[in-house]
PDB file of C-alpha atoms in Angstrom:
ATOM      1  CA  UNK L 705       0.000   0.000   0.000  1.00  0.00           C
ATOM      2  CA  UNK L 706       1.580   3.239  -1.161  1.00  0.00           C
ATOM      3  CA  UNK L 707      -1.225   5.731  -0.541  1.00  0.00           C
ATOM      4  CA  UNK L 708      -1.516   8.569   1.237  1.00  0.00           C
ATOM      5  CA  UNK L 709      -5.534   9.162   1.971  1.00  0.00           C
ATOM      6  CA  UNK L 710      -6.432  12.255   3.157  1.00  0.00           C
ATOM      7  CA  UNK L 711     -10.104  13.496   4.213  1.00  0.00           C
ATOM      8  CA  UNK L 712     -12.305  15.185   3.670  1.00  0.00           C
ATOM      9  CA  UNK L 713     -11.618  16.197  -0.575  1.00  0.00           C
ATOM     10  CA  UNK L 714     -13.349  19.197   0.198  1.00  0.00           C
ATOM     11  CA  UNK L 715     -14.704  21.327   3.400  1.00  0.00           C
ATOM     12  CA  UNK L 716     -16.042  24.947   3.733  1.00  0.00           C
ATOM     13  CA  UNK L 717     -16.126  26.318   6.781  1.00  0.00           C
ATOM     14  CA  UNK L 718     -17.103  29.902   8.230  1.00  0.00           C
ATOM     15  CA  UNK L 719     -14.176  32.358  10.240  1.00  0.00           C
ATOM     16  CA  UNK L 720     -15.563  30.889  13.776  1.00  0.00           C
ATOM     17  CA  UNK L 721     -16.116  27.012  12.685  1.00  0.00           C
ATOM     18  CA  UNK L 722     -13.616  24.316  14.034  1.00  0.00           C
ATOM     19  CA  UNK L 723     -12.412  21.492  11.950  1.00  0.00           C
ATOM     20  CA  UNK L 724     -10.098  18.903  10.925  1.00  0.00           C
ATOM     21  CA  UNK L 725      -8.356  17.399   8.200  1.00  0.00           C
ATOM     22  CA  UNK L 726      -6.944  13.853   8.599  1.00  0.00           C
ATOM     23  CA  UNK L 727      -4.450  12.036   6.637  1.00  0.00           C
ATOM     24  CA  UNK L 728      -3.167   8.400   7.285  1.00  0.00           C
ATOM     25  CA  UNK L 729      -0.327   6.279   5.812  1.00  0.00           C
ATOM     26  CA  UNK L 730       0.576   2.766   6.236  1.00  0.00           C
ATOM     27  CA  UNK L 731       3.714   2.510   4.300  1.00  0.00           C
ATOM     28  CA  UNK L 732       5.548   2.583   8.113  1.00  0.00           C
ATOM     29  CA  UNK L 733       6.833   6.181   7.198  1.00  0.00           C
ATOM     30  CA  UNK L 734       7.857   7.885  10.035  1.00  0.00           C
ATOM     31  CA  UNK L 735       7.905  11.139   9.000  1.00  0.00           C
ATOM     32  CA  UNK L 736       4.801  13.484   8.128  1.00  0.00           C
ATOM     33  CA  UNK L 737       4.427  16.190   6.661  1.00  0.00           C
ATOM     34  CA  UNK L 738       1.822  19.087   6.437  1.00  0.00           C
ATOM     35  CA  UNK L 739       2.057  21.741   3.051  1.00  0.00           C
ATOM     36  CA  UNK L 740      -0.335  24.684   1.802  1.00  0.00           C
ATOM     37  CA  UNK L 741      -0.629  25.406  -1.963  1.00  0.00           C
ATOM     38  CA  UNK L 742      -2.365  28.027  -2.954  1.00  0.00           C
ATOM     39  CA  UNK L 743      -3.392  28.622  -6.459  1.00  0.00           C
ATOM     40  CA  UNK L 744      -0.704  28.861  -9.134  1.00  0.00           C
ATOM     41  CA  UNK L 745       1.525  28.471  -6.607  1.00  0.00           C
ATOM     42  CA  UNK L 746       4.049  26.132  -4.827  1.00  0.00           C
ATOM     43  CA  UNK L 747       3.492  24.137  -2.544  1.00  0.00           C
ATOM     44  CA  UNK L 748       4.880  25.596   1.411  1.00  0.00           C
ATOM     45  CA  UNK L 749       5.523  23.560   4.139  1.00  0.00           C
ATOM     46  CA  UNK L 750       4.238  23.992   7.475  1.00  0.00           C
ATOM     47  CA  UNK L 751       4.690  21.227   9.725  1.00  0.00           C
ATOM     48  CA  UNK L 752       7.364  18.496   9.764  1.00  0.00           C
ATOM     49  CA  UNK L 753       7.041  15.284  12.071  1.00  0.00           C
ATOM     50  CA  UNK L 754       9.364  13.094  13.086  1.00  0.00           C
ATOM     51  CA  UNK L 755       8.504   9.438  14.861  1.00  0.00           C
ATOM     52  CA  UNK L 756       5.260  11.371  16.025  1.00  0.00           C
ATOM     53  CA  UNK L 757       6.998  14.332  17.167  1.00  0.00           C
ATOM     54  CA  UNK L 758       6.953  17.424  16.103  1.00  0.00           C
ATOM     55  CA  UNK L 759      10.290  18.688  14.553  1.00  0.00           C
ATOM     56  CA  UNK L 760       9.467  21.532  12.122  1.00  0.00           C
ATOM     57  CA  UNK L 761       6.841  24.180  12.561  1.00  0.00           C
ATOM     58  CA  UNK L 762       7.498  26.700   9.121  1.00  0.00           C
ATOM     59  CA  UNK L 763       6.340  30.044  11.678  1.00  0.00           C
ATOM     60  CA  UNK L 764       2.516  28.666  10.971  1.00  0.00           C
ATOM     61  CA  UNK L 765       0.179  30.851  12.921  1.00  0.00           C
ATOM     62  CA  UNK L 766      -1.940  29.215  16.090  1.00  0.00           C
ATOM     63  CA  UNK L 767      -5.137  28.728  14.580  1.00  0.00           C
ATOM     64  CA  UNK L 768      -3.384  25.705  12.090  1.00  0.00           C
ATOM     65  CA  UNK L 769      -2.858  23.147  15.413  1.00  0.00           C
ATOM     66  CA  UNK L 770      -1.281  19.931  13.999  1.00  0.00           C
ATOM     67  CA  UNK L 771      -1.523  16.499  16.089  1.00  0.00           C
ATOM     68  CA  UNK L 772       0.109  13.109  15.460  1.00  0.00           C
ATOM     69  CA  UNK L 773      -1.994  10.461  17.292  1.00  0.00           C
ATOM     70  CA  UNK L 774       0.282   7.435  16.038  1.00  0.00           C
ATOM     71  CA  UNK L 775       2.836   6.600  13.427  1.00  0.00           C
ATOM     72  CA  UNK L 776      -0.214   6.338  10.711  1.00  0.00           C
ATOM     73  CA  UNK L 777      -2.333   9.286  11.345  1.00  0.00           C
ATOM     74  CA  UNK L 778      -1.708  13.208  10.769  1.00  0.00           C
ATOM     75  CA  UNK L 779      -4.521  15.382  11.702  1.00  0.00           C
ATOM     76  CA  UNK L 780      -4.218  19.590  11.129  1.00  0.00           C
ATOM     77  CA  UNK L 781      -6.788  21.040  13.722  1.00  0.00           C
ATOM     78  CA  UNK L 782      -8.408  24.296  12.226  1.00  0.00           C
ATOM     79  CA  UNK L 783      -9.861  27.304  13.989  1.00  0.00           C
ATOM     80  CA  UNK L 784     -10.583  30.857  13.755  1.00  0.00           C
ATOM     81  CA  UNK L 785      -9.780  30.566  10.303  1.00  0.00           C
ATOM     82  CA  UNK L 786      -9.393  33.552   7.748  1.00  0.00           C
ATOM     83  CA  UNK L 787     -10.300  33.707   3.480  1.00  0.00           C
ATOM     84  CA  UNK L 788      -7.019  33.912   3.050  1.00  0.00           C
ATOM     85  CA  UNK L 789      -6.285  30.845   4.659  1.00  0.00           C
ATOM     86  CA  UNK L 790      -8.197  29.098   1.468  1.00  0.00           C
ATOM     87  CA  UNK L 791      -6.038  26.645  -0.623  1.00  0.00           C
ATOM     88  CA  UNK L 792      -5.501  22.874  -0.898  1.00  0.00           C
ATOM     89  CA  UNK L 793      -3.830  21.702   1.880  1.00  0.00           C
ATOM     90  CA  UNK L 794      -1.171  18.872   1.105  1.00  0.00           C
ATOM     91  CA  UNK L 795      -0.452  15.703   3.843  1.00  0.00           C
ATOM     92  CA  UNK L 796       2.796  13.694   2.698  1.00  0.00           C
ATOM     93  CA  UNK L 797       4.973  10.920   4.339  1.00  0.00           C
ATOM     94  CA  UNK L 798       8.514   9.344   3.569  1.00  0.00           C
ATOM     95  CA  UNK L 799      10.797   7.754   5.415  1.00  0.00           C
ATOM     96  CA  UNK L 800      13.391   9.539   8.287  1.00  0.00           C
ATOM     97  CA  UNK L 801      16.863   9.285   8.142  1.00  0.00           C
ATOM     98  CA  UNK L 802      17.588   9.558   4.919  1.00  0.00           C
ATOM     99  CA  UNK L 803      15.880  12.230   2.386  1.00  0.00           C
ATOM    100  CA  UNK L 804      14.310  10.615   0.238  1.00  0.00           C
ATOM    101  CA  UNK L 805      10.799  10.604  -2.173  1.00  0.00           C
ATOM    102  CA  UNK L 806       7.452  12.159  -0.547  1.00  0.00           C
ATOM    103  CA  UNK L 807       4.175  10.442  -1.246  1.00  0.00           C
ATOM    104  CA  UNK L 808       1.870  12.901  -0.908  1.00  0.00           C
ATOM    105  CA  UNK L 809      -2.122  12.495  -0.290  1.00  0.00           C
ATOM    106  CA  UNK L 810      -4.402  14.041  -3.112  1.00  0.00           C
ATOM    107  CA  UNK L 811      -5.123  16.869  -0.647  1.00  0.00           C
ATOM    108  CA  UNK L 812      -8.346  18.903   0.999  1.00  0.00           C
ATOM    109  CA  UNK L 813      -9.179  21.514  -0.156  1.00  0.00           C
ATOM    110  CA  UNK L 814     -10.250  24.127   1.741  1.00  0.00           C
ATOM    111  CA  UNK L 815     -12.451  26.939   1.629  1.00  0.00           C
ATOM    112  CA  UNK L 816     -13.021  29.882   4.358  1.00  0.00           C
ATOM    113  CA  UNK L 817     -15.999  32.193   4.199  1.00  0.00           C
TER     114      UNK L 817
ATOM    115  CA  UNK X 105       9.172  30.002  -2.870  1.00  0.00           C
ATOM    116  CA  UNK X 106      10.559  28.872   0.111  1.00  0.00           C
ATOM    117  CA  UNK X 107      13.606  27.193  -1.791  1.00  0.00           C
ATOM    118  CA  UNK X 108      14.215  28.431  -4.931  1.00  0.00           C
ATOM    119  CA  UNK X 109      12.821  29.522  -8.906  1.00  0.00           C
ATOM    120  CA  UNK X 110      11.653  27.299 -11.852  1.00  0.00           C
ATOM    121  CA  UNK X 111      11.803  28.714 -15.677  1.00  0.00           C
ATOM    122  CA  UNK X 112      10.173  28.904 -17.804  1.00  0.00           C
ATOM    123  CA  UNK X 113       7.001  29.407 -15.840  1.00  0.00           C
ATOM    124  CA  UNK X 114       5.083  27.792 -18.721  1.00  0.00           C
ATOM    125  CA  UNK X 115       6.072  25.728 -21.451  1.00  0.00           C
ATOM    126  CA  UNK X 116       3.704  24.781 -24.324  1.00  0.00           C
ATOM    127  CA  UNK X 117       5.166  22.421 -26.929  1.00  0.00           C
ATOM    128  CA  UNK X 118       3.794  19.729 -29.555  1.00  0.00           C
ATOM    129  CA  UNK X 119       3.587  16.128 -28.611  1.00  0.00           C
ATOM    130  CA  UNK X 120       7.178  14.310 -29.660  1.00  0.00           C
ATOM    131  CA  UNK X 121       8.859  17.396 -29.108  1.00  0.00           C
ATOM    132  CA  UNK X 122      10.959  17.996 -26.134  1.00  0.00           C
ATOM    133  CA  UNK X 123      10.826  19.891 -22.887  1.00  0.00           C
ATOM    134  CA  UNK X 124      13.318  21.265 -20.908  1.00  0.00           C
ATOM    135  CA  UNK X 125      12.782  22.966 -17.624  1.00  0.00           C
ATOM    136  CA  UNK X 126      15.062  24.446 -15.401  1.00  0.00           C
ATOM    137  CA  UNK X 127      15.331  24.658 -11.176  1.00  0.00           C
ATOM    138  CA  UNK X 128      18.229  27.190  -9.728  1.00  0.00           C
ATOM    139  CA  UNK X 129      17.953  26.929  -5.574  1.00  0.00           C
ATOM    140  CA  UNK X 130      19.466  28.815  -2.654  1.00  0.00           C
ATOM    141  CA  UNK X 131      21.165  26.637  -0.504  1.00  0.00           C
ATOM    142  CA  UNK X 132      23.360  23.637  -0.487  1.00  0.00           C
ATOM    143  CA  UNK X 133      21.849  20.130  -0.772  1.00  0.00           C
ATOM    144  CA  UNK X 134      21.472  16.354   0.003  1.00  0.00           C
ATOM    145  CA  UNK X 135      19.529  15.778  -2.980  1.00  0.00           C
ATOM    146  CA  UNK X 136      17.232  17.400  -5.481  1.00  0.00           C
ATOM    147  CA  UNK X 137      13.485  15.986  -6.614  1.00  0.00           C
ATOM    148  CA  UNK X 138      11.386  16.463  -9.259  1.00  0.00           C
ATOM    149  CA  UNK X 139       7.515  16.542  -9.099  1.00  0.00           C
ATOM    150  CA  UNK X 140       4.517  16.377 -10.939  1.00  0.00           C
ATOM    151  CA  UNK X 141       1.674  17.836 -10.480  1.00  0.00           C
ATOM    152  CA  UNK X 142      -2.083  17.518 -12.465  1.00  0.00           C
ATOM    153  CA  UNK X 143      -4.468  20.487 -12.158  1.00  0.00           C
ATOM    154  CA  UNK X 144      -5.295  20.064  -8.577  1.00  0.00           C
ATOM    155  CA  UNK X 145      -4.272  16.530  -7.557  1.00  0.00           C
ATOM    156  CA  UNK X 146      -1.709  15.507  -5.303  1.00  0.00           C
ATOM    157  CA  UNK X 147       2.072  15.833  -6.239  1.00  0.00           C
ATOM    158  CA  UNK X 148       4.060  12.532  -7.987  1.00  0.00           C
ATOM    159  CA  UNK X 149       7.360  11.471  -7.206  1.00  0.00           C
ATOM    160  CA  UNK X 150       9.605  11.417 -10.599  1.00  0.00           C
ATOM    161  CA  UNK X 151      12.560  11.554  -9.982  1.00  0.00           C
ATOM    162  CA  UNK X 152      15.969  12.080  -7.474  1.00  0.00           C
ATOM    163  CA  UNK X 153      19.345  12.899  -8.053  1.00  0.00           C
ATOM    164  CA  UNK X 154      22.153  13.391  -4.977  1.00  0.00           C
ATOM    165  CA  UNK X 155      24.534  16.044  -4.308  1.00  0.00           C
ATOM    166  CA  UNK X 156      27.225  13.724  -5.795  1.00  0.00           C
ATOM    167  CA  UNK X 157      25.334  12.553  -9.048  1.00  0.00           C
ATOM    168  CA  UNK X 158      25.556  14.772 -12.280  1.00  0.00           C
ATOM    169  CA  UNK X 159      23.018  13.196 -14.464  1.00  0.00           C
ATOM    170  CA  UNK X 160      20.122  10.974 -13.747  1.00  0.00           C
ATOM    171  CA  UNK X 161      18.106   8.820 -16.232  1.00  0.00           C
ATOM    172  CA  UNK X 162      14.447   7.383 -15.776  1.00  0.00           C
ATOM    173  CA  UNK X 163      12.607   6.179 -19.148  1.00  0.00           C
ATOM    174  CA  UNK X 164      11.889   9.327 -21.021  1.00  0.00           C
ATOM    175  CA  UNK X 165      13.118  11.705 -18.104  1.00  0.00           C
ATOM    176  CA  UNK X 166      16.684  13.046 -18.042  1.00  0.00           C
ATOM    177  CA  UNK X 167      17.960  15.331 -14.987  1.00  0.00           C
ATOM    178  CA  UNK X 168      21.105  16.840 -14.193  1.00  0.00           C
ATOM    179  CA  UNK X 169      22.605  18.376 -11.144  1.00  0.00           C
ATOM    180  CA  UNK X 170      25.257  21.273 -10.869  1.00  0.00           C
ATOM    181  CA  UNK X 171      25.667  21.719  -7.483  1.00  0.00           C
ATOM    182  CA  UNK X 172      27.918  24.630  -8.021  1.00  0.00           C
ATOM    183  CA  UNK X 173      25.650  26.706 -10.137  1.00  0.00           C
ATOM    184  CA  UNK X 174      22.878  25.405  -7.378  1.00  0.00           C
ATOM    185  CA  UNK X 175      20.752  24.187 -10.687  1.00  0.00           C
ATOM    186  CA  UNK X 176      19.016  21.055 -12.236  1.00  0.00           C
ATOM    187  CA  UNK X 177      17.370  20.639 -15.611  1.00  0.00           C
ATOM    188  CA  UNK X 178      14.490  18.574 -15.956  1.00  0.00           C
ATOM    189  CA  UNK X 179      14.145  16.958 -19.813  1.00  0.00           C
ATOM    190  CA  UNK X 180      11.339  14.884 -21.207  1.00  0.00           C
ATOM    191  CA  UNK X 181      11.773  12.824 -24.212  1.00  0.00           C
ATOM    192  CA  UNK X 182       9.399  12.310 -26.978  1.00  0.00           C
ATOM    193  CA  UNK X 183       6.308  14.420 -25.135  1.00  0.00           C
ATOM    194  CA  UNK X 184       3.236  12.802 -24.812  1.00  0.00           C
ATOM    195  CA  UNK X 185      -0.266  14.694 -23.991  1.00  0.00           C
ATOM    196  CA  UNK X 186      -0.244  12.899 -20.942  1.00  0.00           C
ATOM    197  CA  UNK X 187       2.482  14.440 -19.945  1.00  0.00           C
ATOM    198  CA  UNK X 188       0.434  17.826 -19.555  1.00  0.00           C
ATOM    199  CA  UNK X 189       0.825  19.043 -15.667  1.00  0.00           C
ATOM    200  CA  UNK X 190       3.026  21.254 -13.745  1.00  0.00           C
ATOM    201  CA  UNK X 191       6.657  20.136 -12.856  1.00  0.00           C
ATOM    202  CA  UNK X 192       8.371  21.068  -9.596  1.00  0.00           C
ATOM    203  CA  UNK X 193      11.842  20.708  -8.160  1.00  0.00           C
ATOM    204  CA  UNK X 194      12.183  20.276  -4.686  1.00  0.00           C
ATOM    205  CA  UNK X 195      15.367  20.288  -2.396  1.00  0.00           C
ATOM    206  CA  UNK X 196      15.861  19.724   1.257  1.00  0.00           C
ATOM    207  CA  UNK X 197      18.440  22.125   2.049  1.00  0.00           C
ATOM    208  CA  UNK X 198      20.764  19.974   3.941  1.00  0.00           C
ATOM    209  CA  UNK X 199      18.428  18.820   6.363  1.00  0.00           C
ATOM    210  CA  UNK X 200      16.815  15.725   6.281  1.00  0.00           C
ATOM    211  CA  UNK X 201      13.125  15.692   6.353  1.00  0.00           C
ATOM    212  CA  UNK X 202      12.949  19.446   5.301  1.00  0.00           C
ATOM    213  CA  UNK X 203      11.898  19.687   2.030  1.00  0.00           C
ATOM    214  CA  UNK X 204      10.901  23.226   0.214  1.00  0.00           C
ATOM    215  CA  UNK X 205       9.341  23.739  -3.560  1.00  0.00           C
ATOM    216  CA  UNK X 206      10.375  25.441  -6.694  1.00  0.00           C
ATOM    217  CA  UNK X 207       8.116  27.798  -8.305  1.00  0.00           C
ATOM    218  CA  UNK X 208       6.929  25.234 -10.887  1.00  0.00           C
ATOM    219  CA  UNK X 209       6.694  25.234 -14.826  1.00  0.00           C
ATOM    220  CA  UNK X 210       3.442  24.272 -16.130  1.00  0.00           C
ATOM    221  CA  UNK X 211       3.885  22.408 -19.396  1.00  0.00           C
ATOM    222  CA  UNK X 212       1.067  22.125 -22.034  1.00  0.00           C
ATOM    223  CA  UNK X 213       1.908  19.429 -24.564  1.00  0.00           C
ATOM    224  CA  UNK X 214      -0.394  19.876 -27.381  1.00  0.00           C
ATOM    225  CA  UNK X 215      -1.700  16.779 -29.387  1.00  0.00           C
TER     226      UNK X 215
END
């Protein structure tokens, strides 16, 4: 199994909702990772973890809260979101130790009223 | 980007022909990776070439790697319509596990 699932495809949410996105891997990857692409547009990273801790936060404002239950599971915790937070938000995995190829989820993408 | 520039931004060529896309980056490196990318989708592992390696082959994908210009071409063979999507480099500036975008070149291959 080399996927990378992520859910939900799609979610709207208003400026004072609360929501998730999940994303789970079962390739044994111990490294996860969290990116934001915006239209036309690269993706950025935001989070890096690392055996289920967090090693890398890219300067991502509070209201993106990430969470890394187990070794298969990525959640990004959403609140008090703005519009301009809107884009598709990319989940990847690949192994640690060595740098090598991201599988990335097909992504959620989001969209703040 | 975080990392570093793609050119051109866009590339429109006819099938059989062949593209050439180029990746120049800021900082030194363990490796460099290509991507692909269809409108919208998730990204697609093509390709990787390390700090030591000059040229890299992979069916109808060439890359090289000068690490002392910082840059890495990107060149597919015989173009297909298929292979319509945007291409990105991506390097992990000397730390594992860190890995930052190019700006991209979106390629149009026309049938």
């Amino acid at each position: 199994d080399t996927e990378v699932t992520q859910t939900p495809k799609h979610l709207v949410m208003g400026m004072t909702n609360k929501k998730s996105l999940k994303c789970e891997q079962h390739m044994g990857h111990r490294a996860m990772y969290w990116y934001k692409q915006k239209a036309k547009k690269p993706p950025e990273l935001m989070f890096v973890y690392s055996y289920e801790k967090l090693s890398i936060n890219e300067s991502v404002p509070s209201r993106f809260s990430p969470e890394c239950p187990n070794s298969s599971l990525l959640n990004l915790h959403l609140h008090a979101l703005q519009p301009e937070d809107s884009a598709l938000y990319l989940c990847a995995s690949s192994q640690t130790g060595s740098t090598g190829e991201l599988f990335f989820g097909e992504g959620s993408r989001l969209t703040v009223l | 980007s975080q990392q570093g520039e793609e050119d051109p931004q866009a590339l429109s060529i006819q099938e059989g022909e062949n593209a050439t896309m180029n990746c120049s980056y800021k900082t030194s490196i363990n490796n460099l990776q290509w991507y692909r990318q269809n409108s919208g989708r998730g990204l697609v592992h093509l390709i990787l070439i390390r700090s030591n390696e000059r040229e890299k082959h992979s069916g109808r994908l060439r890359v090289t790697l000068d690490t002392s210009k910082k840059s890495s071409s990107l060149l597919i063979t015989a173009s297909r319509a298929a292979d319509t999507a945007s291409y990105f480099c991506a390097t992990d500036g000397n730390n594992f596990n860190k890995f930052y975008f190019g700006s991209g070149t979106k390629l149009n291959v026309k049938p």
